[in-house]
Amino acid sequence: MFPSLAAFVSLISGYKPKDFIDDNRLLEKIVHQDDKEIYKTHFTSFFSNTNKGHLKFRIVTKSNAIRWISHKCVPLFHPNGNLKGRRVTNTDITEEIEALQWLKLKSKALESISSGIIITDVNGTILWVNPGFTKLTGYTILEIIGKNPGFLKSGRHTKEFYTNLWETILQGKTWRGEITNKKKNGEVYLDNMTITPVFDETSHKISHFIAVKEDISERKKNEEELNRLIEEIYEEQDRIEENASELVQLNAKLEISEEKLQELNSRKDRFFSILAHDLKNPFTALIGYSEMLLLDYDEFSEEEKKEFIGVIFKTSKNVYELLENLLDWSRMQTGKLEMSPKIIDFHSVAKDVYNLTYGNATKKQIELEFSIPEKTLVFADKNAVSTVLRNLVTNAIKFTSKEGKISVKSEEEENYFKITVEDNGLGISEEVIGKLFRIDSAHTTSGTANEKGTGLGLILCKELVEKSGGTIWVESEEGKGSKFIFTLAKAE
């Protein structure tokens, strides 16, 4: 038992001095389990040598808290050299240890950050960098400690640029901006950097600077690609308007009988309506994704950005293909359309239509289920059957309520495949069914979300299916959903 140590420990342990008197092993008992060995070693040698001793160990208090103790003992000697005693100093160093552990934790956190971090003195001399900096620039720690960050300069900024930077941070302000720097291998990259002054707590003067650096070269390239795609979208829109004008002129030149003229005028009116019917939703998606990226670019991960750009590209491509299909329809009305039937996998066609219509279905929380097996080989014109399926699925979305379901499936018969687009939406009355595929009595109804239609979509489907050698019909009952079914010849 060591009285001075026991007395000190009683002050911070929650135990009373009497507890240590009643149990002369209490001190040893409350020493932390992991420190018992060094504790025993120290005090075992206490009487066997005259060297100075210093021990740091932990105790477990009565309330089960951990406290750190610094125990120092210095031998005292008589003038004749004999040991007189020992001067013992005991100190509670818990706060000091916890502060040191917290400092190590923060240092570890800085080292684990992927961004490059530099700490310099007030003159810009590098004192410390994290691994993220060495990975970013290619320099080793030994190559840069003690140097000025000027070795990163690319030569692409003026002297005034750096002068303004230094004036900002020497005034105690944080500098943020983009700067073109150069790596050790000579590669130039765009650095998004923040430099923050650190003030001395005593003098209140700037003592250090902390710079956080991030390579945003890839992000800038993606932004440029996005802007290019947006320009292409607007150019595509201009081309659509030009093609629509061309179609108007084409119809104006037709010399036909009064009866035929009336029919063709009806077709023309329906045609212009379908431009809005089939092109509006893709452009809404294009503009929506573009706007999200422009307004909240930094909020998305690089993976999300690439995904959005991919959607924009694919949708732009699909819109252009849709325009070609519509032009083909106009040529079909004048007898100029040449169908190009060949062996195609209808699974691939269905997959493309799924991707084009998925966004609109999701907006209404409609489950979209396509069950077309691979190797569903048909002999047909790919553009024609794609237009048919897209129109039928789009109509199903329009007339299906929120949280409804649409399924697309195929059934193999002896000489053909039967394709069914089924929904659990509003259904169709028997009277309206008789008008669906007729140009002279095209029927339109608002969708479950007040979507507007033209009535031309099903007429177009009928003509394309029949020119492909198939048939199309509908099975429906008002209030119980609908099935639109068409057939396609099997590939031999």
PDB file of N, CA and C in Angstrom, residues 353-355 357-359 361 366-370 393 397 404-408:
ATOM      1  N   VAL A 353     -39.211   0.456 -75.915  1.00  0.00           N
ATOM      2  CA  VAL A 353     -40.473   1.130 -75.577  1.00  0.00           C
ATOM      3  C   VAL A 353     -40.608   1.260 -74.061  1.00  0.00           C
ATOM      4  N   TYR A 354     -40.190   0.224 -73.328  1.00  0.00           N
ATOM      5  CA  TYR A 354     -40.219   0.282 -71.863  1.00  0.00           C
ATOM      6  C   TYR A 354     -39.388   1.465 -71.359  1.00  0.00           C
ATOM      7  N   ASN A 355     -38.177   1.600 -71.884  1.00  0.00           N
ATOM      8  CA  ASN A 355     -37.301   2.687 -71.444  1.00  0.00           C
ATOM      9  C   ASN A 355     -37.887   4.053 -71.779  1.00  0.00           C
ATOM     10  N   THR A 357     -41.147   4.844 -72.050  1.00  0.00           N
ATOM     11  CA  THR A 357     -42.408   5.135 -71.347  1.00  0.00           C
ATOM     12  C   THR A 357     -42.308   5.000 -69.840  1.00  0.00           C
ATOM     13  N   TYR A 358     -41.199   4.451 -69.345  1.00  0.00           N
ATOM     14  CA  TYR A 358     -41.072   4.195 -67.901  1.00  0.00           C
ATOM     15  C   TYR A 358     -41.234   5.472 -67.064  1.00  0.00           C
ATOM     16  N   GLY A 359     -40.629   6.565 -67.547  1.00  0.00           N
ATOM     17  CA  GLY A 359     -40.686   7.809 -66.776  1.00  0.00           C
ATOM     18  C   GLY A 359     -42.109   8.286 -66.553  1.00  0.00           C
ATOM     19  N   ALA A 361     -44.868   6.480 -66.653  1.00  0.00           N
ATOM     20  CA  ALA A 361     -45.574   5.542 -65.773  1.00  0.00           C
ATOM     21  C   ALA A 361     -45.213   5.795 -64.316  1.00  0.00           C
ATOM     22  N   ILE A 366     -47.484   4.023 -61.599  1.00  0.00           N
ATOM     23  CA  ILE A 366     -48.074   2.871 -62.281  1.00  0.00           C
ATOM     24  C   ILE A 366     -47.002   1.800 -62.451  1.00  0.00           C
ATOM     25  N   GLU A 367     -47.338   0.574 -62.127  1.00  0.00           N
ATOM     26  CA  GLU A 367     -46.404  -0.531 -62.322  1.00  0.00           C
ATOM     27  C   GLU A 367     -46.400  -0.935 -63.796  1.00  0.00           C
ATOM     28  N   LEU A 368     -45.223  -0.923 -64.392  1.00  0.00           N
ATOM     29  CA  LEU A 368     -45.077  -1.252 -65.817  1.00  0.00           C
ATOM     30  C   LEU A 368     -44.357  -2.597 -65.923  1.00  0.00           C
ATOM     31  N   GLU A 369     -45.045  -3.615 -66.442  1.00  0.00           N
ATOM     32  CA  GLU A 369     -44.485  -4.971 -66.488  1.00  0.00           C
ATOM     33  C   GLU A 369     -44.444  -5.471 -67.938  1.00  0.00           C
ATOM     34  N   PHE A 370     -43.238  -5.698 -68.434  1.00  0.00           N
ATOM     35  CA  PHE A 370     -43.063  -6.231 -69.785  1.00  0.00           C
ATOM     36  C   PHE A 370     -42.602  -7.683 -69.677  1.00  0.00           C
ATOM     37  N   VAL A 393     -48.901   1.513 -75.279  1.00  0.00           N
ATOM     38  CA  VAL A 393     -48.470   1.657 -73.880  1.00  0.00           C
ATOM     39  C   VAL A 393     -48.728   3.078 -73.381  1.00  0.00           C
ATOM     40  N   ILE A 397     -51.075   4.124 -70.148  1.00  0.00           N
ATOM     41  CA  ILE A 397     -50.657   5.000 -69.036  1.00  0.00           C
ATOM     42  C   ILE A 397     -51.662   6.120 -68.850  1.00  0.00           C
ATOM     43  N   GLY A 404     -51.878   2.072 -60.570  1.00  0.00           N
ATOM     44  CA  GLY A 404     -52.428   0.987 -61.369  1.00  0.00           C
ATOM     45  C   GLY A 404     -51.324   0.098 -61.919  1.00  0.00           C
ATOM     46  N   LYS A 405     -51.713  -0.770 -62.867  1.00  0.00           N
ATOM     47  CA  LYS A 405     -50.736  -1.702 -63.421  1.00  0.00           C
ATOM     48  C   LYS A 405     -50.982  -1.879 -64.915  1.00  0.00           C
ATOM     49  N   ILE A 406     -49.870  -1.934 -65.679  1.00  0.00           N
ATOM     50  CA  ILE A 406     -49.930  -2.188 -67.121  1.00  0.00           C
ATOM     51  C   ILE A 406     -48.984  -3.349 -67.415  1.00  0.00           C
ATOM     52  N   SER A 407     -49.467  -4.304 -68.179  1.00  0.00           N
ATOM     53  CA  SER A 407     -48.611  -5.449 -68.536  1.00  0.00           C
ATOM     54  C   SER A 407     -48.585  -5.615 -70.053  1.00  0.00           C
ATOM     55  N   VAL A 408     -47.408  -5.992 -70.548  1.00  0.00           N
ATOM     56  CA  VAL A 408     -47.229  -6.271 -71.974  1.00  0.00           C
ATOM     57  C   VAL A 408     -46.692  -7.702 -72.085  1.00  0.00           C
TER      58      VAL A 408
END
